PDB file of C-alpha atoms and ligand atoms in Angstrom:
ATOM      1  CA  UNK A 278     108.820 116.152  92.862  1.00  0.00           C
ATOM      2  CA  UNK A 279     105.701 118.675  92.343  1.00  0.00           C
ATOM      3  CA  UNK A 280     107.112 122.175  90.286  1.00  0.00           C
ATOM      4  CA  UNK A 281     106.243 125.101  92.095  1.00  0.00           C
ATOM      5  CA  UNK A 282     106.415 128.115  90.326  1.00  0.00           C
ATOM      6  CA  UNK A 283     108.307 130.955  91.834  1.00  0.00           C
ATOM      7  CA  UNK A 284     106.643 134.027  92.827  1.00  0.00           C
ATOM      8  CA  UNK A 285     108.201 137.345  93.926  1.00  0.00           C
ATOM      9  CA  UNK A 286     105.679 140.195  95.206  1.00  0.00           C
ATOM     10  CA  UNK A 287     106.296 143.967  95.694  1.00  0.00           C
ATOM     11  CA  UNK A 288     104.729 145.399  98.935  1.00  0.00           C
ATOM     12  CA  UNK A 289     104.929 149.051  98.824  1.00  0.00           C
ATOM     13  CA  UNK A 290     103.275 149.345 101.831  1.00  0.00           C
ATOM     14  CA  UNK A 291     102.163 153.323 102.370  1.00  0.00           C
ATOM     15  CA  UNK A 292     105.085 154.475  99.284  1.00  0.00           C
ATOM     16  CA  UNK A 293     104.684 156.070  96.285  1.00  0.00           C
ATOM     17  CA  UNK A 294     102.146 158.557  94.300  1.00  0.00           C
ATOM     18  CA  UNK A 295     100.470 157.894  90.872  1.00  0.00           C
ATOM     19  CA  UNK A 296     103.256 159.266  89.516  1.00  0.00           C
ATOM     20  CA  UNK A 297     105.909 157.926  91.277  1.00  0.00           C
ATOM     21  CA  UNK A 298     103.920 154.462  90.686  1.00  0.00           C
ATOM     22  CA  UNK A 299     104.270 154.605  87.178  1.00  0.00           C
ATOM     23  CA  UNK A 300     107.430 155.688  86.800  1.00  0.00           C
ATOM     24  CA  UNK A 301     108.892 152.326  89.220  1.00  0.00           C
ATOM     25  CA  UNK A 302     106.670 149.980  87.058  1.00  0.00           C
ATOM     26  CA  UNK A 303     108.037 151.394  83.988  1.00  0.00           C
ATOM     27  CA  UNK A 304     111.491 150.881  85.126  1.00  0.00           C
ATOM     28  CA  UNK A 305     110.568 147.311  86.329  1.00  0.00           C
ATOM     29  CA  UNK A 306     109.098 146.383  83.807  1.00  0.00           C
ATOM     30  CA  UNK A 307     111.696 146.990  80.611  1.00  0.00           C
ATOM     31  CA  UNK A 308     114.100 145.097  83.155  1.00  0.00           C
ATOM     32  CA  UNK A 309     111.594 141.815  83.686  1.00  0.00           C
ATOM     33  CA  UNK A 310     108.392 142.775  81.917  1.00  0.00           C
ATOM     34  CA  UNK A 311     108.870 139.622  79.581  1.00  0.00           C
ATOM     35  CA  UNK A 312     110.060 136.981  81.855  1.00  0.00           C
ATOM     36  CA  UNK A 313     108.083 134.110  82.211  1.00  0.00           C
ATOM     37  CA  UNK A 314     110.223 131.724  84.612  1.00  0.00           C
ATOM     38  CA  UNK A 315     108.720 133.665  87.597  1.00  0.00           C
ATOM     39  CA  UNK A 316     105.237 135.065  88.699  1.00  0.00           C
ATOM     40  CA  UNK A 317     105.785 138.731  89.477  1.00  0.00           C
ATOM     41  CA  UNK A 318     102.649 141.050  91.467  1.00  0.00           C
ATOM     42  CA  UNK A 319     103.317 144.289  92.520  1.00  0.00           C
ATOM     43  CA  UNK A 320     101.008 145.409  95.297  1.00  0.00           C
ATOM     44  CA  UNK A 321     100.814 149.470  95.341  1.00  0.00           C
ATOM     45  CA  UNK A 322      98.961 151.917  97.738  1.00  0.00           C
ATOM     46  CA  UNK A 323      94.595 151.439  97.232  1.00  0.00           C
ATOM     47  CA  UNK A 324      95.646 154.453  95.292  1.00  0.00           C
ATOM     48  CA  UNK A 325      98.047 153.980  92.795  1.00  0.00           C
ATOM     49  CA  UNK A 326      96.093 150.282  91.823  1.00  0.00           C
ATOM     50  CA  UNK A 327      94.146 152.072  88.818  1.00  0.00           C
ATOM     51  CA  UNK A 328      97.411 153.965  87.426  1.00  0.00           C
ATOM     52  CA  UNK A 329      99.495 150.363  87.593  1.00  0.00           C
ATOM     53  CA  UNK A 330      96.786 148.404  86.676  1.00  0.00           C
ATOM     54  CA  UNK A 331      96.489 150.000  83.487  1.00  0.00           C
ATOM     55  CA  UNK A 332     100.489 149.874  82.609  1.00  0.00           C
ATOM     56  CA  UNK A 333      99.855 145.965  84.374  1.00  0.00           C
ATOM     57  CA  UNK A 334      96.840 145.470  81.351  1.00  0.00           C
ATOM     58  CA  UNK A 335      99.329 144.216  78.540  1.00  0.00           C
ATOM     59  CA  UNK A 336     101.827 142.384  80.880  1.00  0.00           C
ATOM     60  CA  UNK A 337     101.003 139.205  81.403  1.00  0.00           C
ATOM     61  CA  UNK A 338     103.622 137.727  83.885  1.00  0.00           C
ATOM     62  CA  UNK A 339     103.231 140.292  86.145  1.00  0.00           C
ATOM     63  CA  UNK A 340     100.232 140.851  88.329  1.00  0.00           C
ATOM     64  CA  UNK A 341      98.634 143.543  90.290  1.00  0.00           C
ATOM     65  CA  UNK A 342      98.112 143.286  93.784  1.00  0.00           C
ATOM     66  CA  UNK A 343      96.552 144.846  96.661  1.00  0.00           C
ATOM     67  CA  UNK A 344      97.919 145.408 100.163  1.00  0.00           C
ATOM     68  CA  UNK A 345      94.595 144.798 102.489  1.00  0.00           C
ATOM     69  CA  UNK A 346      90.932 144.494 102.002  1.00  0.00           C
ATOM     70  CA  UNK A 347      87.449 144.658 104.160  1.00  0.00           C
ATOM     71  CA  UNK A 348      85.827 141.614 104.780  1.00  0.00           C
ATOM     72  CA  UNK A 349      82.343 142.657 104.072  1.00  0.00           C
ATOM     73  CA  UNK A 350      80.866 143.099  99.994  1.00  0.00           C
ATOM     74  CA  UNK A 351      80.187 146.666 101.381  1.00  0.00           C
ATOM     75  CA  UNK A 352      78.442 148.816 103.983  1.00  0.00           C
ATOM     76  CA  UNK A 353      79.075 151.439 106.598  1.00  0.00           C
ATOM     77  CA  UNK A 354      82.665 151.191 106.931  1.00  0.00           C
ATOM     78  CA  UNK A 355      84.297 154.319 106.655  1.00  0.00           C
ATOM     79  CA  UNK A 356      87.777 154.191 104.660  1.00  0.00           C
ATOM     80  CA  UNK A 357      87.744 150.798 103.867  1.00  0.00           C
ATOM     81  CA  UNK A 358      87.532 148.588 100.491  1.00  0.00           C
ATOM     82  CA  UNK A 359      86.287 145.757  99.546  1.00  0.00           C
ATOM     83  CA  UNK A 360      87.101 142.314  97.048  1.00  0.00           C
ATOM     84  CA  UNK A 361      84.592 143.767  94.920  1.00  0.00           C
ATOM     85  CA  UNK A 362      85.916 147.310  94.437  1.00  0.00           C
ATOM     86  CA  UNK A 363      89.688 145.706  93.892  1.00  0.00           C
ATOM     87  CA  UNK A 364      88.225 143.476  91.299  1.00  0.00           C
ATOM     88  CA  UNK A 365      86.945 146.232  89.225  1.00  0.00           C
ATOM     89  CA  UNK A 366      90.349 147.743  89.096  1.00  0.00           C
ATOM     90  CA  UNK A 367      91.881 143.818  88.031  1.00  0.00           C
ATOM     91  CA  UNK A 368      93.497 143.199  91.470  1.00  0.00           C
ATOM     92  CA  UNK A 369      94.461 139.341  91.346  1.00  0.00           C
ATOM     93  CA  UNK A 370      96.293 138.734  94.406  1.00  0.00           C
ATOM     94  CA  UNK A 371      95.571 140.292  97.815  1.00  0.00           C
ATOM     95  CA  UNK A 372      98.123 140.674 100.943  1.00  0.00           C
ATOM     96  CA  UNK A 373      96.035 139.586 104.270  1.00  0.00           C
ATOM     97  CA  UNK A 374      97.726 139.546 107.753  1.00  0.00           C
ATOM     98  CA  UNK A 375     100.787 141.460 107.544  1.00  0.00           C
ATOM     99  CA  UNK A 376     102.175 141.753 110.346  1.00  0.00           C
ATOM    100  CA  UNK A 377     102.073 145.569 110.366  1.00  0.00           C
ATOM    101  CA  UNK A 378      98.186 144.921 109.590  1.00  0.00           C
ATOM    102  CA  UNK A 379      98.506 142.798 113.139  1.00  0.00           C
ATOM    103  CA  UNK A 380     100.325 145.030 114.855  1.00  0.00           C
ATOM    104  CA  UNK A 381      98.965 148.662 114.289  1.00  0.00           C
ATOM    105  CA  UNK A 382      95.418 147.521 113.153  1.00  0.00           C
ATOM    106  CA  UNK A 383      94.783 144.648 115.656  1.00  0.00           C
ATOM    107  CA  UNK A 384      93.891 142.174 112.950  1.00  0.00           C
ATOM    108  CA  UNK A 385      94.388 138.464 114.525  1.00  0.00           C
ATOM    109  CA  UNK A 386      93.687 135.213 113.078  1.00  0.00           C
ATOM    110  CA  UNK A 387      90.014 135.020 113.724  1.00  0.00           C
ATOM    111  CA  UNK A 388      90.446 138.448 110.848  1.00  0.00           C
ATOM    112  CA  UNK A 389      92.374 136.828 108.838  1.00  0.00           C
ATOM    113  CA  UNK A 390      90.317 133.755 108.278  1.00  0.00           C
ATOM    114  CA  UNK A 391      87.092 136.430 107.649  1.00  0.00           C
ATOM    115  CA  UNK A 392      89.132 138.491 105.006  1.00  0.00           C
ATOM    116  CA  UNK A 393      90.737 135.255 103.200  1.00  0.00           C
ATOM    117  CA  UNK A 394      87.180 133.809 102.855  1.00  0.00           C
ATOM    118  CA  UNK A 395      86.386 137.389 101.437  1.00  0.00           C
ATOM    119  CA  UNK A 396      89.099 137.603  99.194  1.00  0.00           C
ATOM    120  CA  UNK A 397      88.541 133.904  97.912  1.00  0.00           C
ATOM    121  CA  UNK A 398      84.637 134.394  97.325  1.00  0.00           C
ATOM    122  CA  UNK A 399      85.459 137.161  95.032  1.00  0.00           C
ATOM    123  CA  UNK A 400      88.564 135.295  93.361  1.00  0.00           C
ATOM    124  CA  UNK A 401      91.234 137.227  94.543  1.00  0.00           C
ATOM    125  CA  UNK A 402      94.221 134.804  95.695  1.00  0.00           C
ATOM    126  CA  UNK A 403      94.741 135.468  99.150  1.00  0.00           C
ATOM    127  CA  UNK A 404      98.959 136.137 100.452  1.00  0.00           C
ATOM    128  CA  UNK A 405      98.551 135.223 103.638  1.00  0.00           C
ATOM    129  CA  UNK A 406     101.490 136.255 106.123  1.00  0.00           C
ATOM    130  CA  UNK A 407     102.535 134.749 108.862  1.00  0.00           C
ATOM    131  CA  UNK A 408     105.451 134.873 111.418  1.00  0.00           C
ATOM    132  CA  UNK A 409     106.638 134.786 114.791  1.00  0.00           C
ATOM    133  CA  UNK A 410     108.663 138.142 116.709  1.00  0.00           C
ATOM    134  CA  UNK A 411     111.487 137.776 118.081  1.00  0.00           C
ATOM    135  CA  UNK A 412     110.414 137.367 121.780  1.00  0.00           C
ATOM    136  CA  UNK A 413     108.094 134.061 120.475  1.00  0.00           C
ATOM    137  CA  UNK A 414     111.455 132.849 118.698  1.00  0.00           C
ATOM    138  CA  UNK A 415     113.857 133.446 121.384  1.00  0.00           C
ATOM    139  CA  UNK A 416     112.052 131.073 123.744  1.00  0.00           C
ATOM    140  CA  UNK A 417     111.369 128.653 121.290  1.00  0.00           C
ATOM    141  CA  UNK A 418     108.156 129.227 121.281  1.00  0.00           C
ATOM    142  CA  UNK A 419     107.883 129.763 117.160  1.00  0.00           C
ATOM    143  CA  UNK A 420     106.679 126.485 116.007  1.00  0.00           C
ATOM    144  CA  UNK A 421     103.335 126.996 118.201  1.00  0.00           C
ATOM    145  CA  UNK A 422     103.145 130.264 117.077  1.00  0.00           C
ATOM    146  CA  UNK A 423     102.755 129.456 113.167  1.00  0.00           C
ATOM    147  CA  UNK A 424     101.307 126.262 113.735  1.00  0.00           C
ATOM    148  CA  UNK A 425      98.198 128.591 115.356  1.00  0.00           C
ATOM    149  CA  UNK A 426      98.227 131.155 113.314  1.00  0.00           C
ATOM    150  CA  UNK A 427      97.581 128.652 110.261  1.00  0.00           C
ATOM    151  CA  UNK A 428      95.462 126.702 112.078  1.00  0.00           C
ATOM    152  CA  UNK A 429      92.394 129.754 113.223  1.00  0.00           C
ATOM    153  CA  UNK A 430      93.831 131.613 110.203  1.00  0.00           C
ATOM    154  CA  UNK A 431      92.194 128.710 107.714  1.00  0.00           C
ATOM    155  CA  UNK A 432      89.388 127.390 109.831  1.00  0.00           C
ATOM    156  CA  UNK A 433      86.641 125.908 107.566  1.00  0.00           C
ATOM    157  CA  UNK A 434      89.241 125.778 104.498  1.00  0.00           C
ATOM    158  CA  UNK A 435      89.467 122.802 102.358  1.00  0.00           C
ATOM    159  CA  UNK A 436      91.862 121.729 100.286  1.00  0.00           C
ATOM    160  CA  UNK A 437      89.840 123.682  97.555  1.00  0.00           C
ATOM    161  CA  UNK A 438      90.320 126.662  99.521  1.00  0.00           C
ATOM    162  CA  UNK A 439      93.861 126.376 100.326  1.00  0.00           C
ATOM    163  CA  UNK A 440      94.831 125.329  96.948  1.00  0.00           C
ATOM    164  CA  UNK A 441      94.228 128.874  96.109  1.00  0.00           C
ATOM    165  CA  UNK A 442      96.220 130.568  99.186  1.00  0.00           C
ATOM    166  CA  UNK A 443      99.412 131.631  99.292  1.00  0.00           C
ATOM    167  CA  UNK A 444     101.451 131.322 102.175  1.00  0.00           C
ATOM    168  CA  UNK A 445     104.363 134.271 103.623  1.00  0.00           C
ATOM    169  CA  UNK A 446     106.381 133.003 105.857  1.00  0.00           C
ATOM    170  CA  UNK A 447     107.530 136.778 107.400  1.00  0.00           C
ATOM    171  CA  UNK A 448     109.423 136.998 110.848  1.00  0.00           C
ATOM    172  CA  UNK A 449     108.320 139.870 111.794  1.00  0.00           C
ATOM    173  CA  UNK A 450     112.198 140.554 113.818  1.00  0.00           C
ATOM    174  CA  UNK A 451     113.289 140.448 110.308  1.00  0.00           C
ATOM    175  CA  UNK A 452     110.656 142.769 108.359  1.00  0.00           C
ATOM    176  CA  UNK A 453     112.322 146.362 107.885  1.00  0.00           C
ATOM    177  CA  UNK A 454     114.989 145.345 110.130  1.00  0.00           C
ATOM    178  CA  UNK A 455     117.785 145.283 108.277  1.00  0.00           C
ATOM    179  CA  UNK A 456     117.757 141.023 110.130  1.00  0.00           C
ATOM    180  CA  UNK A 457     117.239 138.465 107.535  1.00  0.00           C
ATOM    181  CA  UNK A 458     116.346 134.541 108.812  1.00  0.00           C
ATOM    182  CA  UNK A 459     119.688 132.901 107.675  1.00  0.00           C
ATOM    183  CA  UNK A 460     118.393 130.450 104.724  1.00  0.00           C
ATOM    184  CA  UNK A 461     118.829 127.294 107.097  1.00  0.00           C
ATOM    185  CA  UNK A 462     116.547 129.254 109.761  1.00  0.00           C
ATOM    186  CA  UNK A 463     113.947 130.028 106.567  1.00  0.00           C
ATOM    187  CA  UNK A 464     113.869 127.068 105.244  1.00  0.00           C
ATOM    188  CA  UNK A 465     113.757 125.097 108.679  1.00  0.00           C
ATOM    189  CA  UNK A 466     109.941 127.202 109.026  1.00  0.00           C
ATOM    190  CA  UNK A 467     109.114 126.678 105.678  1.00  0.00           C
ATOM    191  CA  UNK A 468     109.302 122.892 105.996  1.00  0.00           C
ATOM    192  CA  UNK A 469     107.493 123.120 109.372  1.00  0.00           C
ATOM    193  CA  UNK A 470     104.895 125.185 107.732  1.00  0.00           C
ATOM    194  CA  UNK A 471     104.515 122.225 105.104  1.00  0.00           C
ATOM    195  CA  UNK A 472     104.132 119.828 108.048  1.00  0.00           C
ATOM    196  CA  UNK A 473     101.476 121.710 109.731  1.00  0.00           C
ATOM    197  CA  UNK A 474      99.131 121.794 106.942  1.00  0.00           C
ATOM    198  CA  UNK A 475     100.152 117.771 105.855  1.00  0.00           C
ATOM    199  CA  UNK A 476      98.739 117.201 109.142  1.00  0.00           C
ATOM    200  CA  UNK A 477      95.753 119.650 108.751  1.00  0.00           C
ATOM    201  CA  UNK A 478      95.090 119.113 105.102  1.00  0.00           C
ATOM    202  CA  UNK A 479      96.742 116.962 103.062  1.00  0.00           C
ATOM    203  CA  UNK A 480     100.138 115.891 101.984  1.00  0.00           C
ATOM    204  CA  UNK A 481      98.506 117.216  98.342  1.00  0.00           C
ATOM    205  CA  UNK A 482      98.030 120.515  99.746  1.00  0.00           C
ATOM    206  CA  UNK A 483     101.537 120.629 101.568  1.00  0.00           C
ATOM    207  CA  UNK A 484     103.247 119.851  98.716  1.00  0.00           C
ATOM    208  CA  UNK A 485     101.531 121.944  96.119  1.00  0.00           C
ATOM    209  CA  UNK A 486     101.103 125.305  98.228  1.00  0.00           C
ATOM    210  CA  UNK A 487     103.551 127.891  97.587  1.00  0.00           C
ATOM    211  CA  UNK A 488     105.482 129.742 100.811  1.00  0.00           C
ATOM    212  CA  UNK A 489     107.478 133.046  99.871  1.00  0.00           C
ATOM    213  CA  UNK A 490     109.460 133.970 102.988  1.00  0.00           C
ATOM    214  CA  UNK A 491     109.865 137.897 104.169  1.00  0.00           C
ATOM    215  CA  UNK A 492     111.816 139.778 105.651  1.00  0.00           C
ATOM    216  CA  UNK A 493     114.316 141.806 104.528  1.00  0.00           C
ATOM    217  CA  UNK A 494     114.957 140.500 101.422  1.00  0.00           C
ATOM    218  CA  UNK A 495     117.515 142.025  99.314  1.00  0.00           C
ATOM    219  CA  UNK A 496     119.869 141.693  95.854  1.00  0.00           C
ATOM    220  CA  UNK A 497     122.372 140.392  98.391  1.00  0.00           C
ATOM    221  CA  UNK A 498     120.127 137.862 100.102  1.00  0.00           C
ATOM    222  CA  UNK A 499     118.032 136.756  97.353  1.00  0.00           C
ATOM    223  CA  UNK A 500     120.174 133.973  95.721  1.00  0.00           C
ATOM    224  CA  UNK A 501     120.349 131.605  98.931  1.00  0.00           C
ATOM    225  CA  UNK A 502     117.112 132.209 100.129  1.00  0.00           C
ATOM    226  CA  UNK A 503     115.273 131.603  96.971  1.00  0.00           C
ATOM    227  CA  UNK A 504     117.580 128.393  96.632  1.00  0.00           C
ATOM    228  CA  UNK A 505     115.863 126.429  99.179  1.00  0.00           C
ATOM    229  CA  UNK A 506     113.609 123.509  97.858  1.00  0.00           C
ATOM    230  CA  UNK A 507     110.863 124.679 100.335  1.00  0.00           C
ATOM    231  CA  UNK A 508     110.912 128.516  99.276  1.00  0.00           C
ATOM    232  CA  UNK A 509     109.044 129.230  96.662  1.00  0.00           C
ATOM    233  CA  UNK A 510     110.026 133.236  96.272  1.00  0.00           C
ATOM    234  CA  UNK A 511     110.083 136.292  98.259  1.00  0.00           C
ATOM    235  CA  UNK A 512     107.166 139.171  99.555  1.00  0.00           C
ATOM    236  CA  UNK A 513     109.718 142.130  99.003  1.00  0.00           C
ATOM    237  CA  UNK A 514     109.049 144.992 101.167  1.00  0.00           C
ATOM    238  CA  UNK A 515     111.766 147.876 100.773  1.00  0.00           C
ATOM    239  CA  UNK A 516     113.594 146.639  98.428  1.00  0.00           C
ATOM    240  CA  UNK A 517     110.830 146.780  95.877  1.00  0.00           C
ATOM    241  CA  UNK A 518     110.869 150.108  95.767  1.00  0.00           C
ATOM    242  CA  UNK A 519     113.764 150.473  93.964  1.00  0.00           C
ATOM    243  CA  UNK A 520     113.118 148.850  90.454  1.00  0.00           C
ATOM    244  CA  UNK A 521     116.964 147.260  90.018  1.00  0.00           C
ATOM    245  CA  UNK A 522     116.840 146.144  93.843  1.00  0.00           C
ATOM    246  CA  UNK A 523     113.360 144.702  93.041  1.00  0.00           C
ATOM    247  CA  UNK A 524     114.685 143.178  89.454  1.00  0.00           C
ATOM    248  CA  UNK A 525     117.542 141.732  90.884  1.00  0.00           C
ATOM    249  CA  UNK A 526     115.966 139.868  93.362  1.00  0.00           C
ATOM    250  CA  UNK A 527     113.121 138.713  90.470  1.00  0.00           C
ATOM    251  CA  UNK A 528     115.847 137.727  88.470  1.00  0.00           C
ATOM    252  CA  UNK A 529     116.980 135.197  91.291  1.00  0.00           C
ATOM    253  CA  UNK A 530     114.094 133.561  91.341  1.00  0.00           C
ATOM    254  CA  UNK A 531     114.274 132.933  87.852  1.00  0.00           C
ATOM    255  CA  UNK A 532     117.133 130.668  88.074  1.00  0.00           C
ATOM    256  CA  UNK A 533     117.406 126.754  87.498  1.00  0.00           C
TER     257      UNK A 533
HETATM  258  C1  PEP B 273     107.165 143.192 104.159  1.00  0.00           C
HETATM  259  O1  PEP B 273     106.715 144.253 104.536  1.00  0.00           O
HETATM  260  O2  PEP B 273     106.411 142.304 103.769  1.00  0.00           O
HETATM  261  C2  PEP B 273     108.621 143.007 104.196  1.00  0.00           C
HETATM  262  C3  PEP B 273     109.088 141.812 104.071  1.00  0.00           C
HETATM  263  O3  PEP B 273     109.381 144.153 104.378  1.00  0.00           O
HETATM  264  P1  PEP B 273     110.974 144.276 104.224  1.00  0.00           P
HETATM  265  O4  PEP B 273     111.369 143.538 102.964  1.00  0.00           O
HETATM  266  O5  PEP B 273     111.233 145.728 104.123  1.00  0.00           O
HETATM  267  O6  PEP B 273     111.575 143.641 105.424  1.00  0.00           O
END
């Protein structure tokens, strides 16, 4: 069986000064600063990146990530950033697709696939989200939904490309909801996920690619979720910004 190593990400979303940024990294890391059985990125506001990158520069298990990006290298686009600008600041992982990035900025898959190539061409390892709502669940109508949204989301990938990608499974009825997917309903989506891009790609790529689920994940939660074989760790919205929520759940995905 292929290893996957774990990997737990922080989205702050629209939280937290420079200061208060510091002062939550500090506290996470003396808690997991120097744990190596999991890959930890925290993904601040554009910006708070050069405050945490610099306490990020001597850690390194944990990585700095950023919550969107512009597709172009740059250009006329008023308020927006781009690969290059969150390279300069040592941004290694980038969040594309949210679904809050879907639903209030009308970013669809045809997006998606234009920032992923965008974050890729500059080196930047894409987390791209994905997930059904709750109507698209309710009348069974999920499967379609994800098998779509990965299949316009990586048009013109290969398995270079995707071997670079990772995947977040996120039902959106279950991001700041309080409604987690029960670990049977995560991990049934996960291994569908895993089918979709055997058939797409590669058994190689299905096998090796790594799928965090989202959605409410909490101290509580953490421990059965991130015991499924096909979930390979958790995009943490609130609960990351509390450093011993956040801790907690990295310390789950640090067990055998
Ligand atoms: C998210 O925003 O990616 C998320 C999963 O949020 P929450 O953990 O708050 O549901």
């Amino acid at each position: 069986m292929i290893y996957r190593k774990k990997i737990v990400a922080g989205n702050w979303k629209m939280n937290k000064t420079q200061a208060e940024a510091r002062v939550l990294v500090e506290d996470i890391l003396r808690e997991v600063g120097k744990f190596d059985e999991a890959e930890i990125v925290l993904c601040p506001p554009f910006t708070a990146l050069s405050a945490v990158s610099e306490l990020l520069s001597p850690v390194p298990n944990v990585r700095l990530g950023a919550q969107n990006l512009h597709e172009a290298p740059s250009g006329a686009y008023t308020g927006e950033i781009s690969a290059g600008m969150l390279r300069e600041l040592y941004v290694r992982y980038v969040i594309i697709g949210h679904s809050e990035r879907r639903q209030f900025f009308h970013e669809d898959n045809a997006t998606v696939n234009r920032k992923t190539k965008a974050a890729l061409a500059a080196e930047l390892r894409p987390i791209v989200c994905v997930g059904e709502t709750l109507p698209e669940r309710e009348s069974g109508k999920w499967k379609n939904v994800l098998e779509t949204q990965l299949r316009e989301g990586f048009v013109g990938f290969g398995e270079k490309e995707l071997s670079d990608i990772i995947i977040a499974y996120e039902p959106v009825w279950a991001i700041g909801t309080g409604k987690t997917a029960s670990p049977a309903q995560a991990e049934e989506a996960h291994q569908w996920i895993r089918q979709v891009l055997s058939t797409r790609f590669s058994q190689n790529v299905s096998e090796r690619i790594r799928i965090q689920y989202g959605g409410s994940v909490k101290p509580e939660n953490a421990k059965e979720l991130l015991s499924k074989p096909d979930i390979d760790g958790a995009l943490v919205g609130g609960a990351s910004l509390d450093a011993r929520g956040f801790t907690a759940i990295v310390k789950n995905a640090c067990l055998p």
